[in-house]
Amino acid sequence: MTALKDPIPADTRASDQKIIISVDAMGGDRGPAAVVAGISRSAKKNDEIGFLLHGPKDTLEKLVAKRKNLAGRCEIRHAADVVTMDDKPSQVMRHGKGTSMWSAIDAVRAGEATVCVSCGNTGALMALSMVRLRKLPGVNRPAIAILWPSRNPQGFNVMLDVGADIRADAQDLLQYAMMGSSYARNGLGLTRPRVGLLNVGTEEHKGRAELKEAHELIAGVADRANIEFVGFVEGGDIPGDKCDVIVTDGFTGNVALKTGEGTASLIGDLLKGAFQFSPLSRLAAVLAFTSMQRLKKRIDPRRVNGGVFLGLNGTVVKSHGSADAMGVSAAVKLAFQLARSGFSDKLAARVASATTLAQDAPKSADTASQNGK
Amino acid sequence: MTALKDPIPADTRASDQKIIISVDAMGGDRGPAAVVAGISRSAKKNDEIGFLLHGPKDTLEKLVAKRKNLAGRCEIRHAADVVTMDDKPSQVMRHGKGTSMWSAIDAVRAGEATVCVSCGNTGALMALSMVRLRKLPGVNRPAIAILWPSRNPQGFNVMLDVGADIRADAQDLLQYAMMGSSYARNGLGLTRPRVGLLNVGTEEHKGRAELKEAHELIAGVADRANIEFVGFVEGGDIPGDKCDVIVTDGFTGNVALKTGEGTASLIGDLLKGAFQFSPLSRLAAVLAFTSMQRLKKRIDPRRVNGGVFLGLNGTVVKSHGSADAMGVSAAVKLAFQLARSGFSDKLAARVASATTLAQDAPKSADTASQNGK
């Protein structure tokens, strides 16, 4: 059980040896070939990474053998079973021991790897992560955080929860604020992140009861937690520059994420259509090619691929199910950054301190119920 | 009280005389000049419209006098007070009698106009509309519906509620499905609209309890209500082609709307930046100009400006607070279309029939609670 309490000893060895990332090779829409191509891409760019790759040994050995740069840097762990996109999380929790997903998470649990990456079924991955890695003390609901292209200088904002749980009470939202800030510090390099609480208006009297209560809780600990709380924000602020971290429940966050992705995708397709409309516009497309590539790179979801599970003893990066080699490589890069910064330990410390801060704070429930009339 | 029961006699006279739109001249971010410019624009394009314009007489007379095409087609109704964006709905309900907003709504109540248009404070407009026009029998929570650019042949999908109320139970969601379909029939010309219920996954076991119950309720009446129920949809389907009407609560809908708008606006700005990056890309911008204008026209929010309040005895169109002349004109056009189609009466008939259908349906609460385990 020692491994459970301190699952990330690799952090301390970061400077003198490779950082090991545990990768679930199965469960993505494009199969293990895309995953192996992705880690090969990462290996090419970064000498400091090593891999534990989980899945059917025969299949993986063939794929890895084709990538010469993975020689000596990728250990294969045999797991015969695969969690599919249709499997129910509850079934996977009970019967998933032989799956590549289980094996990939357990490598983090055992301290063999610092971060786990999977393209598989999100619900199953969260369920297994909770059971095998367990929640951090003080965290009731873990959350999935993503990076969202924004108008801020750092280019991205953090939003959480985008779908770990469909509900969140005021205490959960407070924890999300702490965990999201910690992610913004380690993932985006912000020393004092600005945190906003997602609502349907910015006036303090608006919104659901739990949001008013969470507003009080976060405001009460903001200074001591070294965050700037900007109060309520709206959907338009998710890609905006009013705050760096957007806190919401997993239902709202998931709808917002998918609405934003869908809108961006529609605009992209309409743009393509516009460029193909006439000979003149097709010529324009040729001239604008590099500029458009730059724009695409800026908002391409594959380049910021990876929802991070926060609130567990260890870090899990959920790559998009349809991720190609570039997408997998982006998720691995994120996993590497978080591993190297010692993110898991820092996050645990933040959460512990926030719990203490909230307990020290004046009883916010009283204030909230006064406002809730 | 006769006026209250049948507020829209104008519909029946549509063919032989003007359709009167009641317009609140005040409360928008750009003041009455933008509103008068907008209705002048509409008057130019459409001979069948007449206006009742509400606000301070002196100001409005001067503005209207400048627009020759409004002569004889725009009656000014004096109202000295203005509802500001900061006014609380509850205060406006109690003390708002002298405001242009109140006056504009009351013209619909009195049957003098068919539809009311306002750029003012949404919360106050909804509160006043509920008090003065009253809810349709069978409707507990009225909703605000908007048109969203989509991949469907009709170019737009209907989404509701986008912010009339922050919560909705299963019965409310059923009514939204009926009201949204009625809007899709009259606003988009679809005979059998496809309706989706917004959730975080498309599997039937997912999501909140009220969503599972609403799923059963809508499925139970779909055939007889002449809609095609596609079940649960996700945020990505709002701009998609899987359904024509997206049903959700006002909290989620408002966040989704503003997230979509914010994402589109960010991409637009990045696109502008990309075209200005180099001499080559600036040349491309010149060549692509007409194609880009066409794209802009397709997704310009000003061209689909207008949230429609559904579930009241009469129709209210909420124009964007920052609407310019083009935006106001788009809202007036929408109001005119709805007025001419006799939308209010048709909607009332739909809602009444859905209430009957739901009562006739097998007790769906039982089925829902079985699924809700």
Short mmCIF file of N, CA and C in Angstrom, two decimals, chain A residues 85 88-89 148-151 166-167 198-201 203 205-209 211 234-239 248-252 254-267 269-271 274-275 277-278 280-281 283-288 290-292 294-295 298-299, chain B residues 85 88-89 148-151 166-167 198-201 203 205-209 211 234-239 248-252 254-267 269-271 274-275 277-278 280-281 283-288 290-292 294-295 298-299:
data_model
loop_
_atom_site.label_atom_id
_atom_site.label_comp_id
_atom_site.label_asym_id
_atom_site.label_seq_id
_atom_site.Cartn_x
_atom_site.Cartn_y
_atom_site.Cartn_z
N MET A 85 -15.79 1.37 -26.42
CA MET A 85 -16.53 2.60 -26.17
C MET A 85 -17.94 2.31 -25.63
N LYS A 88 -19.94 -0.46 -20.20
CA LYS A 88 -20.39 0.38 -19.09
C LYS A 88 -19.31 0.44 -18.01
N PRO A 89 -19.08 1.65 -17.47
CA PRO A 89 -18.05 1.82 -16.44
C PRO A 89 -18.18 0.83 -15.30
N TRP A 148 -8.61 25.28 -23.33
CA TRP A 148 -9.51 25.83 -24.34
C TRP A 148 -8.83 27.03 -25.00
N PRO A 149 -8.73 27.07 -26.33
CA PRO A 149 -8.11 28.23 -26.98
C PRO A 149 -8.79 29.52 -26.52
N SER A 150 -8.01 30.53 -26.17
CA SER A 150 -8.58 31.75 -25.60
C SER A 150 -7.84 32.99 -26.06
N ARG A 151 -8.38 34.15 -25.70
CA ARG A 151 -7.76 35.43 -26.02
C ARG A 151 -6.64 35.81 -25.06
N ILE A 166 -21.95 14.47 -13.42
CA ILE A 166 -22.95 15.39 -13.96
C ILE A 166 -23.41 16.41 -12.93
N ARG A 167 -22.98 16.28 -11.69
CA ARG A 167 -23.36 17.30 -10.71
C ARG A 167 -22.17 17.71 -9.88
N LEU A 198 -18.69 29.73 -13.62
CA LEU A 198 -19.60 29.84 -14.76
C LEU A 198 -21.06 29.95 -14.32
N ASN A 199 -21.74 30.97 -14.87
CA ASN A 199 -23.13 31.22 -14.50
C ASN A 199 -23.85 31.83 -15.69
N VAL A 200 -25.14 32.13 -15.55
CA VAL A 200 -25.89 32.70 -16.67
C VAL A 200 -25.92 34.22 -16.62
N GLY A 201 -25.23 34.81 -15.68
CA GLY A 201 -25.14 36.26 -15.61
C GLY A 201 -24.04 36.58 -14.63
N GLU A 203 -24.18 39.10 -12.38
CA GLU A 203 -24.69 39.72 -11.15
C GLU A 203 -24.68 38.67 -10.03
N HIS A 205 -26.65 38.09 -7.64
CA HIS A 205 -27.90 37.49 -7.19
C HIS A 205 -28.40 36.40 -8.14
N LYS A 206 -27.71 36.24 -9.27
CA LYS A 206 -28.21 35.31 -10.28
C LYS A 206 -27.77 33.86 -10.05
N GLY A 207 -28.48 32.94 -10.67
CA GLY A 207 -28.02 31.56 -10.75
C GLY A 207 -28.54 30.66 -9.64
N ARG A 208 -28.08 29.42 -9.69
CA ARG A 208 -28.54 28.39 -8.77
C ARG A 208 -27.94 28.58 -7.38
N ALA A 209 -28.59 27.99 -6.40
CA ALA A 209 -28.19 28.15 -5.00
C ALA A 209 -26.74 27.71 -4.77
N LEU A 211 -24.31 27.75 -6.72
CA LEU A 211 -23.36 28.69 -7.31
C LEU A 211 -23.14 29.89 -6.39
N GLU A 234 -19.56 34.22 -17.82
CA GLU A 234 -20.56 33.62 -18.69
C GLU A 234 -19.89 32.76 -19.77
N GLY A 235 -20.71 32.07 -20.54
CA GLY A 235 -20.19 31.19 -21.58
C GLY A 235 -19.19 31.88 -22.51
N GLY A 236 -19.46 33.15 -22.81
CA GLY A 236 -18.58 33.90 -23.70
C GLY A 236 -17.19 34.12 -23.14
N ASP A 237 -17.05 33.96 -21.82
CA ASP A 237 -15.74 34.16 -21.19
C ASP A 237 -14.86 32.90 -21.25
N ILE A 238 -15.42 31.77 -21.66
CA ILE A 238 -14.62 30.53 -21.73
C ILE A 238 -13.47 30.70 -22.73
N PRO A 239 -13.74 31.25 -23.95
CA PRO A 239 -12.60 31.54 -24.85
C PRO A 239 -12.08 32.97 -24.67
N THR A 248 -17.00 24.90 -13.38
CA THR A 248 -18.42 24.57 -13.56
C THR A 248 -18.65 23.08 -13.27
N ASP A 249 -19.91 22.68 -13.22
CA ASP A 249 -20.22 21.26 -13.03
C ASP A 249 -20.00 20.51 -14.34
N GLY A 250 -19.89 19.18 -14.26
CA GLY A 250 -19.54 18.36 -15.42
C GLY A 250 -20.61 18.30 -16.49
N PHE A 251 -21.85 18.54 -16.15
CA PHE A 251 -22.90 18.56 -17.16
C PHE A 251 -22.75 19.80 -18.04
N THR A 252 -22.74 20.95 -17.39
CA THR A 252 -22.62 22.22 -18.11
C THR A 252 -21.31 22.28 -18.87
N ASN A 254 -19.45 19.86 -20.02
CA ASN A 254 -19.42 18.95 -21.16
C ASN A 254 -20.21 19.52 -22.34
N VAL A 255 -21.39 20.08 -22.04
CA VAL A 255 -22.19 20.70 -23.11
C VAL A 255 -21.43 21.87 -23.72
N ALA A 256 -20.81 22.70 -22.88
CA ALA A 256 -20.08 23.87 -23.38
C ALA A 256 -18.91 23.42 -24.27
N LEU A 257 -18.16 22.42 -23.81
CA LEU A 257 -17.01 21.92 -24.58
C LEU A 257 -17.45 21.44 -25.95
N LYS A 258 -18.50 20.62 -25.98
CA LYS A 258 -18.93 20.05 -27.26
C LYS A 258 -19.60 21.08 -28.15
N THR A 259 -20.27 22.06 -27.55
CA THR A 259 -20.86 23.15 -28.34
C THR A 259 -19.75 23.96 -29.00
N GLY A 260 -18.71 24.27 -28.23
CA GLY A 260 -17.60 25.03 -28.77
C GLY A 260 -16.90 24.28 -29.89
N GLU A 261 -16.64 22.98 -29.67
CA GLU A 261 -16.00 22.15 -30.71
C GLU A 261 -16.85 22.09 -31.97
N GLY A 262 -18.17 21.89 -31.77
CA GLY A 262 -19.08 21.78 -32.91
C GLY A 262 -19.16 23.08 -33.70
N THR A 263 -19.17 24.20 -32.99
CA THR A 263 -19.24 25.50 -33.64
C THR A 263 -17.96 25.75 -34.45
N ALA A 264 -16.82 25.46 -33.84
CA ALA A 264 -15.54 25.66 -34.52
C ALA A 264 -15.46 24.77 -35.77
N SER A 265 -15.93 23.54 -35.64
CA SER A 265 -15.90 22.62 -36.76
C SER A 265 -16.81 23.09 -37.90
N LEU A 266 -18.00 23.59 -37.56
CA LEU A 266 -18.92 24.11 -38.58
C LEU A 266 -18.29 25.29 -39.32
N ILE A 267 -17.70 26.21 -38.56
CA ILE A 267 -17.08 27.39 -39.18
C ILE A 267 -15.93 26.95 -40.10
N ASP A 269 -15.61 24.17 -41.74
CA ASP A 269 -16.14 23.60 -42.97
C ASP A 269 -16.72 24.67 -43.89
N LEU A 270 -17.40 25.66 -43.30
CA LEU A 270 -17.95 26.75 -44.11
C LEU A 270 -16.81 27.54 -44.76
N LEU A 271 -15.72 27.68 -44.01
CA LEU A 271 -14.55 28.41 -44.51
C LEU A 271 -13.96 27.68 -45.72
N ALA A 274 -16.12 28.29 -48.60
CA ALA A 274 -15.99 29.65 -49.12
C ALA A 274 -14.77 29.74 -50.03
N PHE A 275 -13.70 29.07 -49.67
CA PHE A 275 -12.46 29.11 -50.46
C PHE A 275 -12.58 28.32 -51.77
N PHE A 277 -15.37 28.33 -53.62
CA PHE A 277 -16.56 28.81 -54.30
C PHE A 277 -16.31 29.25 -55.75
N SER A 278 -15.23 29.99 -55.98
CA SER A 278 -14.97 30.54 -57.31
C SER A 278 -13.48 30.40 -57.64
N LEU A 280 -11.45 32.73 -58.24
CA LEU A 280 -10.77 33.79 -57.49
C LEU A 280 -10.54 33.36 -56.04
N SER A 281 -11.56 32.76 -55.43
CA SER A 281 -11.42 32.37 -54.04
C SER A 281 -10.48 31.16 -53.90
N LEU A 283 -7.83 30.77 -55.78
CA LEU A 283 -6.51 31.40 -55.84
C LEU A 283 -6.17 32.02 -54.47
N ALA A 284 -7.16 32.65 -53.88
CA ALA A 284 -6.97 33.24 -52.55
C ALA A 284 -6.55 32.17 -51.55
N ALA A 285 -7.16 30.99 -51.68
CA ALA A 285 -6.85 29.90 -50.76
C ALA A 285 -5.37 29.51 -50.86
N VAL A 286 -4.85 29.52 -52.09
CA VAL A 286 -3.43 29.19 -52.28
C VAL A 286 -2.54 30.24 -51.61
N LEU A 287 -2.88 31.51 -51.84
CA LEU A 287 -2.07 32.59 -51.25
C LEU A 287 -2.15 32.61 -49.73
N ALA A 288 -3.33 32.26 -49.21
CA ALA A 288 -3.54 32.34 -47.75
C ALA A 288 -3.11 31.07 -47.04
N THR A 290 -0.39 29.46 -45.91
CA THR A 290 0.43 29.42 -44.68
C THR A 290 -0.26 30.12 -43.52
N SER A 291 -0.95 31.23 -43.85
CA SER A 291 -1.67 31.93 -42.77
C SER A 291 -2.77 31.04 -42.20
N MET A 292 -3.46 30.34 -43.09
CA MET A 292 -4.53 29.46 -42.62
C MET A 292 -3.98 28.30 -41.80
N ARG A 294 -1.38 28.44 -39.98
CA ARG A 294 -1.03 29.00 -38.67
C ARG A 294 -2.28 29.10 -37.79
N LEU A 295 -3.38 29.58 -38.41
CA LEU A 295 -4.64 29.69 -37.67
C LEU A 295 -5.11 28.31 -37.22
N ARG A 298 -3.35 27.05 -34.36
CA ARG A 298 -3.72 27.75 -33.12
C ARG A 298 -4.97 27.13 -32.49
N ILE A 299 -5.93 26.69 -33.31
CA ILE A 299 -7.18 26.20 -32.74
C ILE A 299 -7.43 24.71 -32.99
N MET B 85 -30.44 48.19 -18.36
CA MET B 85 -29.89 46.84 -18.27
C MET B 85 -29.64 46.44 -16.81
N LYS B 88 -33.67 45.53 -11.89
CA LYS B 88 -34.06 44.17 -11.54
C LYS B 88 -35.47 43.89 -12.03
N PRO B 89 -35.68 42.70 -12.60
CA PRO B 89 -37.01 42.34 -13.11
C PRO B 89 -38.13 42.58 -12.10
N TRP B 148 -29.96 28.88 -34.47
CA TRP B 148 -28.51 28.64 -34.38
C TRP B 148 -28.02 28.17 -35.76
N PRO B 149 -27.00 28.80 -36.33
CA PRO B 149 -26.49 28.33 -37.63
C PRO B 149 -26.12 26.85 -37.54
N SER B 150 -26.53 26.07 -38.54
CA SER B 150 -26.34 24.62 -38.46
C SER B 150 -26.03 24.02 -39.82
N ARG B 151 -25.71 22.73 -39.81
CA ARG B 151 -25.41 22.00 -41.04
C ARG B 151 -26.68 21.54 -41.75
N ILE B 166 -33.69 29.30 -15.01
CA ILE B 166 -32.47 28.51 -14.86
C ILE B 166 -32.74 27.04 -14.61
N ARG B 167 -34.01 26.66 -14.43
CA ARG B 167 -34.30 25.24 -14.26
C ARG B 167 -35.50 24.82 -15.11
N LEU B 198 -30.98 17.66 -25.05
CA LEU B 198 -29.55 17.87 -24.80
C LEU B 198 -29.09 17.15 -23.53
N ASN B 199 -28.00 16.39 -23.66
CA ASN B 199 -27.49 15.61 -22.54
C ASN B 199 -25.97 15.49 -22.71
N VAL B 200 -25.30 14.80 -21.78
CA VAL B 200 -23.86 14.65 -21.87
C VAL B 200 -23.44 13.36 -22.57
N GLY B 201 -24.41 12.62 -23.05
CA GLY B 201 -24.10 11.41 -23.79
C GLY B 201 -25.39 10.97 -24.47
N GLU B 203 -26.38 7.75 -24.76
CA GLU B 203 -26.91 6.52 -24.20
C GLU B 203 -28.10 6.85 -23.30
N HIS B 205 -29.11 5.62 -20.58
CA HIS B 205 -28.96 5.55 -19.12
C HIS B 205 -28.24 6.76 -18.56
N LYS B 206 -27.76 7.63 -19.44
CA LYS B 206 -26.94 8.74 -18.96
C LYS B 206 -27.76 9.95 -18.52
N GLY B 207 -27.15 10.84 -17.73
CA GLY B 207 -27.72 12.14 -17.45
C GLY B 207 -28.59 12.21 -16.23
N ARG B 208 -29.13 13.39 -16.00
CA ARG B 208 -29.92 13.67 -14.81
C ARG B 208 -31.29 13.00 -14.87
N ALA B 209 -31.87 12.83 -13.70
CA ALA B 209 -33.15 12.13 -13.59
C ALA B 209 -34.24 12.79 -14.43
N LEU B 211 -33.99 14.38 -17.09
CA LEU B 211 -33.77 14.15 -18.52
C LEU B 211 -34.27 12.78 -18.94
N GLU B 234 -25.93 15.73 -28.05
CA GLU B 234 -24.85 16.37 -27.29
C GLU B 234 -24.60 17.79 -27.81
N GLY B 235 -23.74 18.51 -27.10
CA GLY B 235 -23.45 19.90 -27.48
C GLY B 235 -23.05 20.05 -28.94
N GLY B 236 -22.31 19.06 -29.46
CA GLY B 236 -21.86 19.13 -30.84
C GLY B 236 -23.00 19.07 -31.85
N ASP B 237 -24.17 18.61 -31.41
CA ASP B 237 -25.32 18.50 -32.31
C ASP B 237 -26.09 19.81 -32.43
N ILE B 238 -25.80 20.78 -31.58
CA ILE B 238 -26.52 22.07 -31.65
C ILE B 238 -26.28 22.72 -33.01
N PRO B 239 -25.03 22.80 -33.51
CA PRO B 239 -24.83 23.30 -34.87
C PRO B 239 -24.85 22.16 -35.91
N THR B 248 -33.45 22.02 -23.96
CA THR B 248 -32.64 21.99 -22.74
C THR B 248 -33.17 23.01 -21.75
N ASP B 249 -32.64 22.97 -20.53
CA ASP B 249 -33.02 23.97 -19.53
C ASP B 249 -32.31 25.30 -19.82
N GLY B 250 -32.82 26.38 -19.22
CA GLY B 250 -32.31 27.72 -19.53
C GLY B 250 -30.91 27.99 -19.05
N PHE B 251 -30.44 27.27 -18.05
CA PHE B 251 -29.06 27.46 -17.58
C PHE B 251 -28.09 26.90 -18.63
N THR B 252 -28.30 25.63 -18.97
CA THR B 252 -27.43 24.96 -19.94
C THR B 252 -27.51 25.65 -21.30
N ASN B 254 -28.29 28.73 -22.02
CA ASN B 254 -27.65 30.05 -22.01
C ASN B 254 -26.13 29.93 -22.10
N VAL B 255 -25.57 28.98 -21.33
CA VAL B 255 -24.12 28.77 -21.37
C VAL B 255 -23.71 28.31 -22.78
N ALA B 256 -24.48 27.38 -23.35
CA ALA B 256 -24.15 26.87 -24.69
C ALA B 256 -24.19 28.00 -25.72
N LEU B 257 -25.25 28.81 -25.68
CA LEU B 257 -25.39 29.92 -26.63
C LEU B 257 -24.20 30.86 -26.55
N LYS B 258 -23.85 31.25 -25.32
CA LYS B 258 -22.77 32.23 -25.16
C LYS B 258 -21.40 31.62 -25.46
N THR B 259 -21.24 30.32 -25.19
CA THR B 259 -19.99 29.65 -25.55
C THR B 259 -19.83 29.61 -27.06
N GLY B 260 -20.91 29.27 -27.75
CA GLY B 260 -20.87 29.22 -29.20
C GLY B 260 -20.57 30.59 -29.80
N GLU B 261 -21.24 31.62 -29.30
CA GLU B 261 -21.00 32.98 -29.79
C GLU B 261 -19.56 33.41 -29.54
N GLY B 262 -19.06 33.10 -28.33
CA GLY B 262 -17.70 33.49 -27.97
C GLY B 262 -16.66 32.78 -28.82
N THR B 263 -16.90 31.49 -29.10
CA THR B 263 -15.98 30.72 -29.91
C THR B 263 -15.96 31.25 -31.34
N ALA B 264 -17.14 31.52 -31.90
CA ALA B 264 -17.24 32.05 -33.25
C ALA B 264 -16.53 33.40 -33.34
N SER B 265 -16.71 34.22 -32.33
CA SER B 265 -16.10 35.54 -32.33
C SER B 265 -14.58 35.45 -32.24
N LEU B 266 -14.07 34.53 -31.41
CA LEU B 266 -12.62 34.33 -31.31
C LEU B 266 -12.05 33.87 -32.66
N ILE B 267 -12.70 32.91 -33.28
CA ILE B 267 -12.21 32.41 -34.57
C ILE B 267 -12.22 33.52 -35.62
N ASP B 269 -11.87 36.71 -35.16
CA ASP B 269 -10.76 37.64 -34.91
C ASP B 269 -9.41 37.02 -35.31
N LEU B 270 -9.24 35.73 -35.02
CA LEU B 270 -8.00 35.05 -35.40
C LEU B 270 -7.87 35.00 -36.92
N LEU B 271 -9.02 34.83 -37.58
CA LEU B 271 -9.04 34.80 -39.04
C LEU B 271 -8.59 36.15 -39.62
N ALA B 274 -4.95 36.41 -39.25
CA ALA B 274 -4.23 35.55 -40.20
C ALA B 274 -4.12 36.24 -41.56
N PHE B 275 -5.19 36.92 -41.96
CA PHE B 275 -5.20 37.61 -43.26
C PHE B 275 -4.30 38.85 -43.27
N PHE B 277 -1.33 38.95 -41.74
CA PHE B 277 -0.01 38.55 -41.27
C PHE B 277 1.12 38.93 -42.23
N SER B 278 0.93 38.73 -43.50
CA SER B 278 2.01 38.97 -44.48
C SER B 278 1.44 39.66 -45.72
N LEU B 280 1.47 38.56 -48.67
CA LEU B 280 0.79 37.53 -49.43
C LEU B 280 -0.61 37.26 -48.88
N SER B 281 -0.70 37.17 -47.55
CA SER B 281 -2.01 36.88 -46.97
C SER B 281 -2.94 38.08 -47.09
N LEU B 283 -2.99 40.04 -49.71
CA LEU B 283 -3.48 39.90 -51.09
C LEU B 283 -4.57 38.83 -51.15
N ALA B 284 -4.32 37.75 -50.44
CA ALA B 284 -5.32 36.69 -50.38
C ALA B 284 -6.64 37.21 -49.84
N ALA B 285 -6.53 38.09 -48.85
CA ALA B 285 -7.73 38.65 -48.23
C ALA B 285 -8.56 39.42 -49.26
N VAL B 286 -7.87 40.15 -50.13
CA VAL B 286 -8.56 40.91 -51.18
C VAL B 286 -9.29 39.96 -52.13
N LEU B 287 -8.58 38.90 -52.56
CA LEU B 287 -9.17 37.95 -53.49
C LEU B 287 -10.33 37.17 -52.87
N ALA B 288 -10.21 36.91 -51.57
CA ALA B 288 -11.22 36.09 -50.90
C ALA B 288 -12.38 36.93 -50.38
N THR B 290 -15.19 38.50 -51.38
CA THR B 290 -16.61 38.18 -51.54
C THR B 290 -16.98 36.83 -50.91
N SER B 291 -16.05 35.87 -51.00
CA SER B 291 -16.31 34.58 -50.36
C SER B 291 -16.45 34.74 -48.85
N MET B 292 -15.56 35.58 -48.29
CA MET B 292 -15.59 35.80 -46.84
C MET B 292 -16.88 36.53 -46.42
N ARG B 294 -19.70 36.27 -47.89
CA ARG B 294 -20.77 35.28 -47.95
C ARG B 294 -20.77 34.41 -46.68
N LEU B 295 -19.56 34.02 -46.27
CA LEU B 295 -19.44 33.23 -45.04
C LEU B 295 -19.93 34.02 -43.84
N ARG B 298 -23.52 34.20 -43.58
CA ARG B 298 -24.11 32.92 -43.17
C ARG B 298 -24.12 32.78 -41.64
N ILE B 299 -23.07 33.29 -40.99
CA ILE B 299 -22.99 33.07 -39.54
C ILE B 299 -23.09 34.36 -38.73
#
